[in-house]
XYZ file of C-alpha atoms in Angstrom:
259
model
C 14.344 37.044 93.283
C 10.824 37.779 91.685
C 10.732 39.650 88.498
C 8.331 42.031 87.347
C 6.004 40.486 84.645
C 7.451 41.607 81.267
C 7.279 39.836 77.527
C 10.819 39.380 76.796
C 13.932 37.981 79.370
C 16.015 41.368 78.559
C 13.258 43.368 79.642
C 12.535 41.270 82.720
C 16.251 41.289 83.525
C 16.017 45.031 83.145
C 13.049 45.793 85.118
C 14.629 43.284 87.742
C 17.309 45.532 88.304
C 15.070 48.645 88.617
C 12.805 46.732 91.027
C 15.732 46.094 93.256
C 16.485 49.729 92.858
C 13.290 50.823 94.133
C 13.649 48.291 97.006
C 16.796 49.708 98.191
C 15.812 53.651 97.775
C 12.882 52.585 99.775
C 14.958 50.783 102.191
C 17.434 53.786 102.718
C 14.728 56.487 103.200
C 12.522 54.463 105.700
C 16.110 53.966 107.646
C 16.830 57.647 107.615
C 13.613 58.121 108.750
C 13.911 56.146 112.207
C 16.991 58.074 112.913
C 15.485 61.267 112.514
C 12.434 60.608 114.504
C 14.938 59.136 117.393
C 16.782 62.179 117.687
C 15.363 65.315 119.334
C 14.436 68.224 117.432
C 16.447 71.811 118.114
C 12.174 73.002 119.208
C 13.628 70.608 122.634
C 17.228 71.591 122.214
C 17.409 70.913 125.943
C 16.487 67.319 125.652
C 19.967 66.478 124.785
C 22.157 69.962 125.212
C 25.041 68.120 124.708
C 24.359 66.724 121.353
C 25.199 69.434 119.151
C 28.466 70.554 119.584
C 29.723 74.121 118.481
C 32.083 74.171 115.701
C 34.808 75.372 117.842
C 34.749 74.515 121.295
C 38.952 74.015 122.494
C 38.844 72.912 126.328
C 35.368 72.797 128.042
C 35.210 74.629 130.783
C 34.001 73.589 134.257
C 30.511 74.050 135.170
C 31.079 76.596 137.759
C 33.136 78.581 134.807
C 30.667 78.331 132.350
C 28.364 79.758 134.517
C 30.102 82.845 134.770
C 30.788 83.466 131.460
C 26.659 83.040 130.729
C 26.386 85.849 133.512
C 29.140 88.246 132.248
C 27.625 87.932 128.884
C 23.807 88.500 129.869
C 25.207 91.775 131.869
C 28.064 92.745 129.132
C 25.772 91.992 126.137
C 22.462 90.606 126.007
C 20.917 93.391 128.285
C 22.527 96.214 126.377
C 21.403 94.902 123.208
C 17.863 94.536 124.433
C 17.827 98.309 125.595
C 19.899 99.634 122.190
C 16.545 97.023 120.902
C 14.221 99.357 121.682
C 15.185 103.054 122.014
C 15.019 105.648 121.948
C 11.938 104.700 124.130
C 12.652 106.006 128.071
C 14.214 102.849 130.563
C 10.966 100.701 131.839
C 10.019 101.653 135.392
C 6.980 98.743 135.312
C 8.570 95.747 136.835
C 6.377 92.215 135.027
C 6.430 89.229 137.517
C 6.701 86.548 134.585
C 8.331 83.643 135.360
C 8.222 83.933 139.362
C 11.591 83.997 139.681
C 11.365 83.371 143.555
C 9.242 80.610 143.127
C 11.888 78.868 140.726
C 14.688 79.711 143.537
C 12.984 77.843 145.864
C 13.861 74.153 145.384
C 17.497 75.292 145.102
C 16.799 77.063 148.898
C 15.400 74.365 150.405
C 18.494 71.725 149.103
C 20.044 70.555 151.927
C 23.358 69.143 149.970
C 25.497 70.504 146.951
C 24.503 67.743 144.875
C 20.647 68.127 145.559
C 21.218 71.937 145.003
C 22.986 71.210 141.624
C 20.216 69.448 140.424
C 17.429 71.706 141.353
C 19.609 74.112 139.875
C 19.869 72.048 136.608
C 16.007 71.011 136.747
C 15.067 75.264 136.750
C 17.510 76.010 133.662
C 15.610 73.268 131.608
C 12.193 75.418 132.629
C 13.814 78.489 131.459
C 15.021 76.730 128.118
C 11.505 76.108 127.659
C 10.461 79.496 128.837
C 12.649 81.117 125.924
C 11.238 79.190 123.120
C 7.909 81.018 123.831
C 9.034 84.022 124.786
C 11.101 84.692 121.443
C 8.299 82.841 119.425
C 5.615 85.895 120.717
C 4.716 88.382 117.669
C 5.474 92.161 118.421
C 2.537 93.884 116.584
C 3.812 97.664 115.642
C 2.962 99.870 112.874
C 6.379 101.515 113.137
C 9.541 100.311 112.501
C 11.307 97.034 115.053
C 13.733 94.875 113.679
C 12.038 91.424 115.149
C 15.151 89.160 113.054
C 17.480 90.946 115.701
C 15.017 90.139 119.030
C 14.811 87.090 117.971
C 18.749 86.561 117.333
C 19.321 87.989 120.674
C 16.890 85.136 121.972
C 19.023 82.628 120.104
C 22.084 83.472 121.220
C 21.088 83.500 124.654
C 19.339 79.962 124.314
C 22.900 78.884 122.519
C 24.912 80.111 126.009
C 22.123 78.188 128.037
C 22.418 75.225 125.988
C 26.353 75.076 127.213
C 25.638 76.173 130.800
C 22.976 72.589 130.811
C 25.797 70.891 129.109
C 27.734 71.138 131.758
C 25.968 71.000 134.748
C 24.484 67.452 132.964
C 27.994 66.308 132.966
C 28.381 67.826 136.539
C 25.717 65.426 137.981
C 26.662 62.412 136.131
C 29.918 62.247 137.461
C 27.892 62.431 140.828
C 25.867 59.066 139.811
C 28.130 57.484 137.621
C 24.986 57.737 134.840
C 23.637 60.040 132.312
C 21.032 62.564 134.125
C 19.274 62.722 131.397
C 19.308 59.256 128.953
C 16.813 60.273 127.178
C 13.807 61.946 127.238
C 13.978 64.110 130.411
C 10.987 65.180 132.380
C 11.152 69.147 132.386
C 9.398 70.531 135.883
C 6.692 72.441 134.948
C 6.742 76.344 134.919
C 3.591 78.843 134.299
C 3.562 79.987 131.148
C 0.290 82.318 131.603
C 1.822 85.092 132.007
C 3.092 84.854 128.641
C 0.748 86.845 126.076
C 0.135 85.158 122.900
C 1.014 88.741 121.089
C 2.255 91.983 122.824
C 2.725 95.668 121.537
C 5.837 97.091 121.363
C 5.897 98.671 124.881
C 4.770 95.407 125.890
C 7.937 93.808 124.263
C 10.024 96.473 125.859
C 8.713 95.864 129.690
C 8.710 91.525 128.766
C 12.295 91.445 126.817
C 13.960 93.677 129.931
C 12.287 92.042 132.757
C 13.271 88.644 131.080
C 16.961 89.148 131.226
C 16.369 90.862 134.571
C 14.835 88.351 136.337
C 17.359 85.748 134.445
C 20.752 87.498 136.101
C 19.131 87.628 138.933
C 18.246 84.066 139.304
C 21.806 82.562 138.465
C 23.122 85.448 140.044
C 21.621 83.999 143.689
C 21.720 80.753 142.399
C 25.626 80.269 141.782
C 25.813 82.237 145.469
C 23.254 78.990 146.738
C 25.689 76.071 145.057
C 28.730 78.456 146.371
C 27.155 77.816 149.668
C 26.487 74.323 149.982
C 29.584 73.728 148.237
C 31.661 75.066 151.218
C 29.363 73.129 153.528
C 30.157 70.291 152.258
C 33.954 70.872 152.151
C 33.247 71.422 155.656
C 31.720 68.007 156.343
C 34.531 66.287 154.404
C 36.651 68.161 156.769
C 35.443 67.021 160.161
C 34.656 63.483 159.152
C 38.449 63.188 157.914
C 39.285 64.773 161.273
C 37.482 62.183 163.458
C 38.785 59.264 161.319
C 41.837 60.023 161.986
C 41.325 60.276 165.536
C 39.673 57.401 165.455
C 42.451 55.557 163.863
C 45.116 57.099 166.066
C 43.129 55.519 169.312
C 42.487 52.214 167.534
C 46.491 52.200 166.809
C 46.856 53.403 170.868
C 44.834 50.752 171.956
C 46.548 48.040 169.980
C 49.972 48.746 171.023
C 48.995 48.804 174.772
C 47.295 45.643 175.133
């Protein structure tokens, strides 16, 4: 071991030990400092939606299930909270295409299979996990009096019930390829955030807060109906192959105890 320089053997002992000290607080911090900078950071929450786990979570529910909880509580809650949000102003008439929700819908359309419908399905609810952390983020610029804590905790709370919903759709699909969809760093489809202002007024908020949650029911609304869809489809298929190998086996078994 190399010792500081010192006079005396005590002190170099001494400032030995302290040395070594050093070394290992040194040693400890760079450490924690790795892990931290491999793990995502809750700005990409989605990156790994199954890392943080709620304190109290008995039972997971099935995808499909907590789907439609996430829909019961956007119609139940969220949207009631945004309206209480901001009255007494009158209920917006102005409908604001942002995101193109029939544009995200698409992909999902066009799968011809459950499982290629599930993950379009999955892919979209990562661009609306991104889509939230701007949306909340945007400054509401009033000279009366909003509470912006409580848009922003609505925001939160919603992004906490998507979080599960990706959760379990990612565990949906990897039970479908027997691997992780998502091992690390997934690559989250693109979605157009110019529609976004980077600050609105408040009757701005109003119109972009309502049309949000609008245009979010209705998307997993028609999406869940989609996966419903091919989902029966493909019970179907199941159903008429099994039908047609056992036909199949029955003639085989026919043929073999004639000849």
């Amino acid at each position: 071991m190399r010792y500081c320089s010192s006079a005396g053997g005590m002190a170099s002992l001494g400032c030995s030990n302290n040395c070594t000290a050093v070394v290992l607080i040194v040693a400890v911090l760079l450490s924690g400092l790795r892990v931290a900078s491999s793990a995502p950071t809750d700005h990409e929450w989605w990156i790994n939606p199954c890392n943080k786990q709620p304190l109290l979570r008995h039972g997971r529910s099935a995808a499909e299930n907590q789907l439609r909880m996430f829909l019961r509580k956007i119609s139940v809650e969220f949207m009631h909270r945004i309206k209480d949000l901001y009255k007494p102003a009158e209920d917006i008439k102005f409908k604001v295409n942002c995101p193109r929700i029939n544009n995200m819908l698409q992909p999902i359309r066009d799968a011809r299979t459950f499982t290629t419908a599930t993950q379009a399905f999955y892919e979209t609810l990562l661009q609306f996990a991104v889509f939230i952390d701007r949306l909340k983020d945007i400054p509401v610029m009033t000279n009366g009096l909003f509470d912006t804590t409580k848009r922003k905790g609505i925001y939160e709370e919603t992004k906490e019930n998507l979080r599960l919903v990706i959760c379990e759709f990612n565990d949906t699909l990897s039970k479908y390829d027997g691997k992780s969809v998502q091992p690390s760093k997934p690559k989250v489809p693109k979605i157009n955030m110019g529609c976004l202002p980077r600050k609105m007024d408040l009757s701005e908020a109003h119109i972009m807060d309502t049309g949000f949650f609008k245009k979010l029911n209705k998307f997993l609304k028609q999406s869940r109906r989609i996966l419903k869809t091919r989902k029966r489809e493909r019970a179907a298929r199941k159903k008429s192959a099994n039908k047609v190998n056992r036909r199949t086996k029955k003639l085989r078994r026919s043929e073999f105890l004639s000849s």
